[in-house]
Coordinates of C-alpha atoms in Angstrom, one line a residue:
Chain P
S1 CA 3.2 8.7 10.2
Q2 CA 0.0 8.5 8.2
K3 CA -0.8 4.9 7.2
I4 CA -3.5 3.6 4.9
E5 CA -4.4 -0.1 4.9
Q6 CA -6.4 -2.0 2.4
N7 CA -6.9 -5.7 2.2
S8 CA -4.1 -7.0 0.1
E9 CA -5.9 -10.3 -0.6
A10 CA -8.1 -10.3 -3.7
L11 CA -11.8 -10.4 -3.2
N12 CA -13.5 -13.1 -5.3
I13 CA -17.3 -12.9 -5.5
Q14 CA -20.1 -14.2 -7.6
E15 CA -21.8 -11.9 -10.1
G16 CA -24.9 -10.3 -8.6
K17 CA -23.5 -10.2 -5.0
T18 CA -22.4 -7.1 -3.1
A19 CA -18.7 -6.5 -2.9
T20 CA -17.5 -4.7 0.2
L21 CA -13.9 -3.3 0.4
T22 CA -12.3 -1.9 3.5
C23 CA -9.9 1.0 4.0
N24 CA -8.5 1.8 7.4
Y25 CA -6.3 4.8 8.2
T26 CA -4.2 5.6 11.3
N27 CA -2.4 8.5 12.9
Y28 CA -4.5 11.3 11.4
S29 CA -7.9 12.6 10.5
P30 CA -8.4 13.4 6.8
A31 CA -11.0 15.9 5.8
Y32 CA -12.0 13.9 2.8
L33 CA -11.4 10.5 1.2
Q34 CA -11.6 9.4 -2.4
W35 CA -12.0 6.1 -4.1
Y36 CA -10.5 5.2 -7.5
R37 CA -10.6 2.3 -9.8
Q38 CA -7.5 1.1 -11.6
D39 CA -7.4 -1.5 -14.4
P40 CA -4.1 -3.3 -15.3
G41 CA -1.8 -1.0 -17.2
R42 CA -4.1 2.0 -16.8
G43 CA -4.3 5.1 -14.7
P44 CA -6.6 5.5 -11.7
V45 CA -10.1 6.7 -12.5
F46 CA -12.0 8.7 -9.9
L47 CA -15.2 7.1 -8.5
L48 CA -16.4 8.9 -5.4
L49 CA -15.4 11.6 -2.9
I50 CA -16.8 11.7 0.7
R51 CA -16.1 14.5 3.2
E52 CA -15.7 14.1 6.9
N53 CA -19.1 15.5 7.7
E54 CA -20.8 13.0 5.3
K55 CA -21.6 9.5 6.7
E56 CA -22.5 8.0 3.3
K57 CA -22.4 8.8 -0.4
R58 CA -24.0 6.9 -3.3
K59 CA -23.6 6.9 -7.0
E60 CA -25.5 4.3 -9.0
R61 CA -24.4 0.9 -7.7
L62 CA -21.6 2.4 -5.6
K63 CA -21.8 3.3 -2.0
V64 CA -19.1 4.7 0.3
T65 CA -19.2 5.2 4.1
F66 CA -16.8 7.3 6.2
D67 CA -16.6 6.5 9.9
T68 CA -14.3 9.0 11.5
T69 CA -14.5 7.3 14.9
L70 CA -13.4 3.9 13.6
K71 CA -11.1 5.6 11.1
Q72 CA -12.5 3.5 8.3
S73 CA -14.2 3.8 5.0
L74 CA -16.2 1.0 3.4
F75 CA -16.8 0.8 -0.4
H76 CA -19.7 -1.2 -1.6
I77 CA -20.6 -2.3 -5.2
T78 CA -24.1 -3.8 -5.3
A79 CA -25.3 -6.2 -8.0
S80 CA -21.7 -6.7 -9.0
Q81 CA -20.8 -7.5 -12.6
P82 CA -17.7 -9.1 -14.2
A83 CA -16.9 -5.6 -15.7
D84 CA -16.4 -4.4 -12.1
S85 CA -13.3 -6.6 -11.8
A86 CA -10.4 -4.2 -11.1
T87 CA -8.2 -2.9 -8.3
Y88 CA -9.9 -0.3 -6.1
L89 CA -7.8 2.3 -4.4
C90 CA -8.6 4.2 -1.3
A91 CA -7.1 7.7 -1.1
P92 CA -7.6 9.9 1.9
E93 CA -6.3 13.5 2.0
G94 CA -2.7 13.7 2.9
D95 CA -0.8 16.2 5.1
S96 CA -1.8 19.0 2.7
S97 CA -5.1 19.6 1.0
Y98 CA -3.7 18.9 -2.4
K99 CA -2.1 15.6 -1.6
L100 CA -3.7 12.2 -1.6
I101 CA -2.3 9.2 0.2
F102 CA -3.1 6.0 -1.7
G103 CA -3.6 2.6 -0.3
S104 CA -2.0 -0.3 -2.2
G105 CA -5.5 -1.3 -3.4
T106 CA -7.7 -4.3 -3.2
R107 CA -8.2 -6.4 -6.3
L108 CA -11.8 -7.4 -7.0
L109 CA -12.7 -10.4 -9.2
V110 CA -16.3 -10.9 -10.1
R111 CA -17.1 -14.4 -11.4
P112 CA -19.8 -14.7 -14.1
Chain L
N1 CA -11.9 17.2 -24.6
A2 CA -8.8 15.1 -24.5
G3 CA -7.7 13.7 -21.2
V4 CA -4.3 13.9 -19.5
M5 CA -1.7 12.8 -22.0
Q6 CA 1.5 11.1 -21.0
N7 CA 4.4 10.0 -23.1
P8 CA 6.2 7.8 -23.6
R9 CA 3.9 5.0 -22.3
H10 CA 6.9 2.7 -21.9
L11 CA 10.5 3.7 -21.6
V12 CA 13.6 1.5 -21.2
R13 CA 16.8 2.9 -20.0
R14 CA 20.2 1.5 -18.9
R15 CA 21.7 2.5 -15.6
G16 CA 23.2 5.9 -15.7
Q17 CA 21.1 7.2 -18.6
E18 CA 18.5 10.0 -18.3
A19 CA 14.7 9.5 -18.5
R20 CA 12.3 12.3 -19.5
L21 CA 8.6 11.8 -18.9
R22 CA 6.1 14.3 -20.4
C23 CA 2.6 15.2 -19.3
S24 CA 0.0 17.4 -21.0
P25 CA -2.8 18.2 -18.6
M26 CA -6.5 18.3 -19.6
K27 CA -7.5 21.5 -21.4
G28 CA -8.1 24.3 -19.0
H29 CA -6.3 22.6 -16.1
S30 CA -3.4 24.6 -14.6
H31 CA -2.4 22.2 -11.8
V32 CA -0.2 19.1 -12.3
Y33 CA 0.7 16.4 -9.9
W34 CA 3.2 13.6 -10.4
Y35 CA 2.8 10.3 -8.5
R36 CA 5.0 7.2 -8.6
Q37 CA 3.7 3.6 -8.3
L38 CA 6.1 0.9 -7.4
P39 CA 5.0 -2.8 -7.9
E40 CA 2.5 -3.9 -5.3
E41 CA 2.5 -0.5 -3.6
G42 CA 0.2 2.5 -3.6
L43 CA 0.8 5.7 -5.6
K44 CA 3.2 8.0 -3.8
F45 CA 3.0 11.8 -4.2
M46 CA 6.1 13.3 -5.8
V47 CA 5.5 16.9 -6.8
Y48 CA 2.8 19.5 -7.4
L49 CA 3.3 22.2 -10.0
Q50 CA 1.4 25.1 -11.4
K51 CA 2.5 26.9 -14.6
E52 CA 6.1 28.0 -14.1
N53 CA 6.0 27.2 -10.4
I54 CA 6.9 24.3 -8.2
I55 CA 4.4 24.4 -5.3
D56 CA 5.5 21.3 -3.4
E57 CA 8.3 18.9 -4.2
S58 CA 8.4 17.2 -0.8
G59 CA 7.8 13.7 -2.3
M60 CA 10.6 13.9 -4.8
P61 CA 14.1 12.5 -4.1
K62 CA 16.5 15.3 -3.5
E63 CA 19.0 14.1 -6.1
R64 CA 18.7 13.1 -9.7
F65 CA 14.9 14.0 -9.9
S66 CA 13.5 17.3 -11.2
A67 CA 10.2 18.6 -12.5
E68 CA 9.0 21.6 -14.4
F69 CA 5.8 23.0 -15.9
P70 CA 6.8 25.8 -18.3
K71 CA 4.5 28.5 -19.5
E72 CA 4.2 26.7 -22.9
G73 CA 4.4 23.0 -23.4
P74 CA 4.0 19.9 -21.2
S75 CA 5.2 19.2 -17.7
I76 CA 8.4 17.3 -17.6
L77 CA 9.6 14.9 -15.0
R78 CA 13.3 14.3 -15.4
I79 CA 15.4 11.5 -13.8
Q80 CA 19.1 11.7 -14.3
Q81 CA 21.5 8.8 -14.0
V82 CA 18.7 6.3 -13.5
V83 CA 19.2 3.3 -11.2
R84 CA 17.2 0.0 -11.1
G85 CA 15.2 1.3 -8.1
D86 CA 13.7 4.0 -10.3
S87 CA 11.8 1.3 -12.3
A88 CA 8.2 2.1 -11.7
A89 CA 5.0 3.6 -13.2
Y90 CA 4.9 7.4 -13.1
F91 CA 1.5 8.9 -13.3
C92 CA 0.6 12.5 -14.0
A93 CA -2.7 14.0 -12.9
S94 CA -4.3 17.4 -13.3
S95 CA -7.0 19.4 -11.7
P96 CA -8.7 22.7 -12.8
T97 CA -8.0 24.3 -9.5
E98 CA -6.4 23.4 -6.2
L99 CA -7.6 19.9 -5.4
Y100 CA -9.6 20.5 -2.3
R101 CA -11.5 23.4 -3.7
A102 CA -12.6 21.7 -6.9
N103 CA -16.3 20.8 -7.0
T104 CA -15.6 17.2 -6.9
G105 CA -12.1 17.2 -5.7
E106 CA -11.2 14.5 -8.2
L107 CA -7.8 14.2 -9.9
F108 CA -7.7 13.3 -13.6
F109 CA -4.9 10.8 -14.2
G110 CA -3.1 9.9 -17.3
E111 CA -2.3 6.3 -18.3
G112 CA 1.1 6.5 -16.9
S113 CA 4.7 6.1 -18.2
R114 CA 6.3 2.8 -17.3
L115 CA 10.0 3.1 -16.8
T116 CA 12.2 0.0 -16.8
V117 CA 15.9 0.4 -15.9
L118 CA 18.1 -2.4 -17.1

């Protein structure tokens, strides 16, 4: 069955550094993959979408890569700020184009 | 333009009672999706609805759970005879058109309804 893996350990970094979060998927090949941010007690908020024919996508301080050979997506936040502290969810397409399969998320803590 | 509205935000029920969760999609959106999030787990797809139609309910338990999206009014997720294992956050999301064909493909999520079963 389709499986999404994100690092369950929190990532703790110093303000100004680059945060890199990893998402691995197995047993299938999604046509697209999305990243969301979720704050405690809130709903997920869309950040970026990357399609299988795109290697890299950027939006302001965010960058996402999609390696269909490694079956992996990397999510980078450059010049990180304490306000970036949140849980980041990887969500590849599921077994139908309208379904997303969410990873359990990686919590990012940015120290001032 | 108001976002996706869910209510109640918090709901406490005793075992055996019924829970009704409501979701009003963003204005102009005709597609609604319900996801469930258990503690320390990812969001799991439950059901996809368009107005007056259930498109895919493959993620919804066969018993006790039902969903609707009437022509008028919000989408409703109904859980009958709740059990402790139903305690979770239930998120509703909407999109203007089928997810994959949207310009950005993003889902707009509400803030969720947190169900606690005593």
